[in-house]
Tab-separated table of N, CA and C in Angstrom:
chain	number	residue	atom	x	y	z
A	148	UNK	N	-8.038	-8.905	8.233
A	148	UNK	CA	-6.899	-8.766	7.327
A	148	UNK	C	-7.413	-8.408	5.940
A	149	UNK	N	-6.629	-7.580	5.240
A	149	UNK	CA	-6.966	-7.225	3.870
A	149	UNK	C	-5.715	-7.324	3.001
A	150	UNK	N	-5.873	-7.587	1.705
A	150	UNK	CA	-4.725	-7.629	0.818
A	150	UNK	C	-4.269	-6.213	0.458
A	151	UNK	N	-2.962	-6.029	0.454
A	151	UNK	CA	-2.362	-4.747	0.087
A	151	UNK	C	-1.331	-5.025	-1.000
A	152	UNK	N	-1.373	-4.221	-2.074
A	152	UNK	CA	-0.480	-4.409	-3.218
A	152	UNK	C	0.664	-3.408	-3.163
A	153	UNK	N	1.892	-3.909	-3.309
A	153	UNK	CA	3.066	-3.044	-3.432
A	153	UNK	C	3.140	-2.610	-4.889
A	154	UNK	N	2.776	-1.364	-5.154
A	154	UNK	CA	2.720	-0.857	-6.524
A	154	UNK	C	4.092	-0.794	-7.198
A	155	UNK	N	5.144	-0.719	-6.417
A	155	UNK	CA	6.488	-0.629	-6.990
A	155	UNK	C	6.975	-1.949	-7.570
A	156	UNK	N	6.512	-3.073	-7.005
A	156	UNK	CA	6.993	-4.371	-7.482
A	156	UNK	C	5.958	-5.136	-8.301
A	157	UNK	N	4.713	-4.668	-8.306
A	157	UNK	CA	3.649	-5.329	-9.074
A	157	UNK	C	3.958	-5.248	-10.564
A	158	UNK	N	3.826	-6.399	-11.247
A	158	UNK	CA	4.084	-6.438	-12.698
A	158	UNK	C	2.788	-6.606	-13.493
A	159	UNK	N	1.643	-6.488	-12.829
A	159	UNK	CA	0.327	-6.563	-13.467
A	159	UNK	C	0.128	-7.848	-14.252
A	160	UNK	N	0.559	-8.955	-13.690
A	160	UNK	CA	0.422	-10.249	-14.362
A	160	UNK	C	-0.993	-10.807	-14.234
A	161	UNK	N	-1.783	-10.269	-13.314
A	161	UNK	CA	-3.174	-10.646	-13.063
A	161	UNK	C	-3.324	-12.010	-12.396
A	162	UNK	N	-2.249	-12.558	-11.869
A	162	UNK	CA	-2.350	-13.830	-11.161
A	162	UNK	C	-3.264	-13.690	-9.949
A	163	UNK	N	-3.162	-12.600	-9.220
A	163	UNK	CA	-4.017	-12.395	-8.049
A	163	UNK	C	-5.488	-12.367	-8.464
A	164	UNK	N	-5.773	-11.756	-9.597
A	164	UNK	CA	-7.149	-11.705	-10.093
A	164	UNK	C	-7.643	-13.093	-10.486
A	165	UNK	N	-6.769	-13.894	-11.059
A	165	UNK	CA	-7.154	-15.239	-11.482
A	165	UNK	C	-7.505	-16.125	-10.287
A	166	UNK	N	-6.789	-15.973	-9.180
A	166	UNK	CA	-7.064	-16.817	-8.013
A	166	UNK	C	-8.132	-16.216	-7.111
A	167	UNK	N	-8.440	-14.927	-7.274
A	167	UNK	CA	-9.480	-14.275	-6.479
A	167	UNK	C	-10.078	-13.118	-7.268
A	168	UNK	N	-11.064	-13.366	-8.123
A	168	UNK	CA	-11.640	-12.298	-8.936
A	168	UNK	C	-12.489	-11.286	-8.161
A	169	UNK	N	-12.762	-11.532	-6.884
A	169	UNK	CA	-13.607	-10.620	-6.109
A	169	UNK	C	-12.871	-9.424	-5.528
A	170	UNK	N	-11.579	-9.563	-5.254
A	170	UNK	CA	-10.879	-8.508	-4.510
A	170	UNK	C	-9.908	-7.694	-5.377
A	171	UNK	N	-8.860	-8.287	-5.997
A	171	UNK	CA	-7.926	-7.476	-6.779
A	171	UNK	C	-8.427	-7.221	-8.194
A	172	UNK	N	-7.901	-6.194	-8.817
A	172	UNK	CA	-8.207	-5.877	-10.206
A	172	UNK	C	-6.982	-5.221	-10.812
A	173	UNK	N	-6.698	-5.514	-12.085
A	173	UNK	CA	-5.598	-4.863	-12.785
A	173	UNK	C	-6.180	-3.683	-13.548
A	174	UNK	N	-5.671	-2.500	-13.260
A	174	UNK	CA	-6.149	-1.298	-13.922
A	174	UNK	C	-5.296	-0.999	-15.138
A	175	UNK	N	-5.946	-0.802	-16.285
A	175	UNK	CA	-5.222	-0.535	-17.529
A	175	UNK	C	-4.481	0.802	-17.487
A	176	UNK	N	-5.036	1.770	-16.788
A	176	UNK	CA	-4.418	3.094	-16.747
A	176	UNK	C	-3.062	3.055	-16.054
A	177	UNK	N	-3.006	2.405	-14.895
A	177	UNK	CA	-1.754	2.352	-14.145
A	177	UNK	C	-0.960	1.092	-14.444
A	178	UNK	N	-1.619	0.095	-15.066
A	178	UNK	CA	-1.001	-1.187	-15.375
A	178	UNK	C	-0.481	-1.876	-14.113
A	179	UNK	N	-1.217	-1.724	-13.028
A	179	UNK	CA	-0.867	-2.343	-11.751
A	179	UNK	C	-2.115	-2.931	-11.131
A	180	UNK	N	-1.952	-3.876	-10.227
A	180	UNK	CA	-3.085	-4.422	-9.489
A	180	UNK	C	-3.430	-3.494	-8.335
A	181	UNK	N	-4.694	-3.476	-8.003
A	181	UNK	CA	-5.165	-2.718	-6.851
A	181	UNK	C	-6.260	-3.512	-6.170
A	182	UNK	N	-6.433	-3.270	-4.897
A	182	UNK	CA	-7.490	-3.930	-4.144
A	182	UNK	C	-8.732	-3.060	-4.279
A	183	UNK	N	-9.781	-3.620	-4.897
A	183	UNK	CA	-10.978	-2.836	-5.139
A	183	UNK	C	-12.133	-3.188	-4.209
A	184	UNK	N	-12.067	-4.330	-3.547
A	184	UNK	CA	-13.150	-4.749	-2.680
A	184	UNK	C	-12.595	-5.480	-1.457
A	185	UNK	N	-11.887	-4.777	-0.581
A	185	UNK	CA	-11.244	-5.452	0.552
A	185	UNK	C	-12.219	-6.165	1.479
A	186	UNK	N	-13.468	-5.705	1.551
A	186	UNK	CA	-14.452	-6.353	2.425
A	186	UNK	C	-14.832	-7.748	1.937
A	187	UNK	N	-14.573	-8.056	0.665
A	187	UNK	CA	-14.898	-9.373	0.116
A	187	UNK	C	-13.793	-10.392	0.369
A	188	UNK	N	-12.679	-9.959	0.927
A	188	UNK	CA	-11.547	-10.860	1.168
A	188	UNK	C	-11.925	-11.943	2.173
A	189	UNK	N	-11.642	-13.188	1.804
A	189	UNK	CA	-11.906	-14.324	2.681
A	189	UNK	C	-10.682	-14.710	3.505
A	190	UNK	N	-9.585	-13.952	3.334
A	190	UNK	CA	-8.339	-14.177	4.058
A	190	UNK	C	-7.769	-15.570	3.814
A	191	UNK	N	-7.950	-16.080	2.601
A	191	UNK	CA	-7.458	-17.431	2.284
A	191	UNK	C	-5.964	-17.431	1.952
A	192	UNK	N	-5.433	-16.273	1.541
A	192	UNK	CA	-4.014	-16.167	1.229
A	192	UNK	C	-3.630	-16.606	-0.168
A	193	UNK	N	-4.597	-16.955	-1.008
A	193	UNK	CA	-4.290	-17.418	-2.364
A	193	UNK	C	-3.573	-16.346	-3.177
A	194	UNK	N	-3.972	-15.114	-3.030
A	194	UNK	CA	-3.327	-14.030	-3.786
A	194	UNK	C	-1.866	-13.892	-3.373
A	195	UNK	N	-1.631	-13.934	-2.080
A	195	UNK	CA	-0.280	-13.810	-1.533
A	195	UNK	C	0.597	-14.987	-1.949
A	196	UNK	N	0.064	-16.192	-1.869
A	196	UNK	CA	0.819	-17.399	-2.222
A	196	UNK	C	1.178	-17.478	-3.697
A	197	UNK	N	0.307	-16.970	-4.551
A	197	UNK	CA	0.495	-17.121	-5.997
A	197	UNK	C	1.167	-15.950	-6.693
A	198	UNK	N	1.377	-14.846	-6.011
A	198	UNK	CA	2.008	-13.680	-6.642
A	198	UNK	C	3.480	-13.986	-6.934
A	199	UNK	N	3.891	-13.924	-8.205
A	199	UNK	CA	5.258	-14.264	-8.563
A	199	UNK	C	6.305	-13.264	-8.060
A	200	UNK	N	5.880	-12.051	-7.723
A	200	UNK	CA	6.830	-11.041	-7.238
A	200	UNK	C	6.613	-10.703	-5.762
A	201	UNK	N	5.764	-11.475	-5.082
A	201	UNK	CA	5.439	-11.224	-3.664
A	201	UNK	C	4.986	-9.790	-3.435
A	202	UNK	N	4.195	-9.279	-4.368
A	202	UNK	CA	3.746	-7.895	-4.298
A	202	UNK	C	2.437	-7.707	-3.557
A	203	UNK	N	1.781	-8.786	-3.195
A	203	UNK	CA	0.520	-8.657	-2.474
A	203	UNK	C	0.629	-9.416	-1.154
A	204	UNK	N	0.200	-8.747	-0.086
A	204	UNK	CA	0.308	-9.297	1.263
A	204	UNK	C	-1.000	-9.074	2.001
A	205	UNK	N	-1.334	-10.013	2.852
A	205	UNK	CA	-2.457	-9.818	3.756
A	205	UNK	C	-1.939	-9.141	5.016
A	206	UNK	N	-2.503	-7.981	5.321
A	206	UNK	CA	-2.066	-7.236	6.519
A	206	UNK	C	-3.250	-6.918	7.405
């Protein structure tokens, strides 16, 4: 499983980065989160559980 970010609903709050600094990153250019290192995902679900807009899912 890897985290996937819904770019349409992401508000770039960086909560996913705070709970998992290895996988997601907020890009200043797009002002959205993106998954930059999916192989580092431990599949713990912290990013999914903590996203205030439910914009990140493990698939």
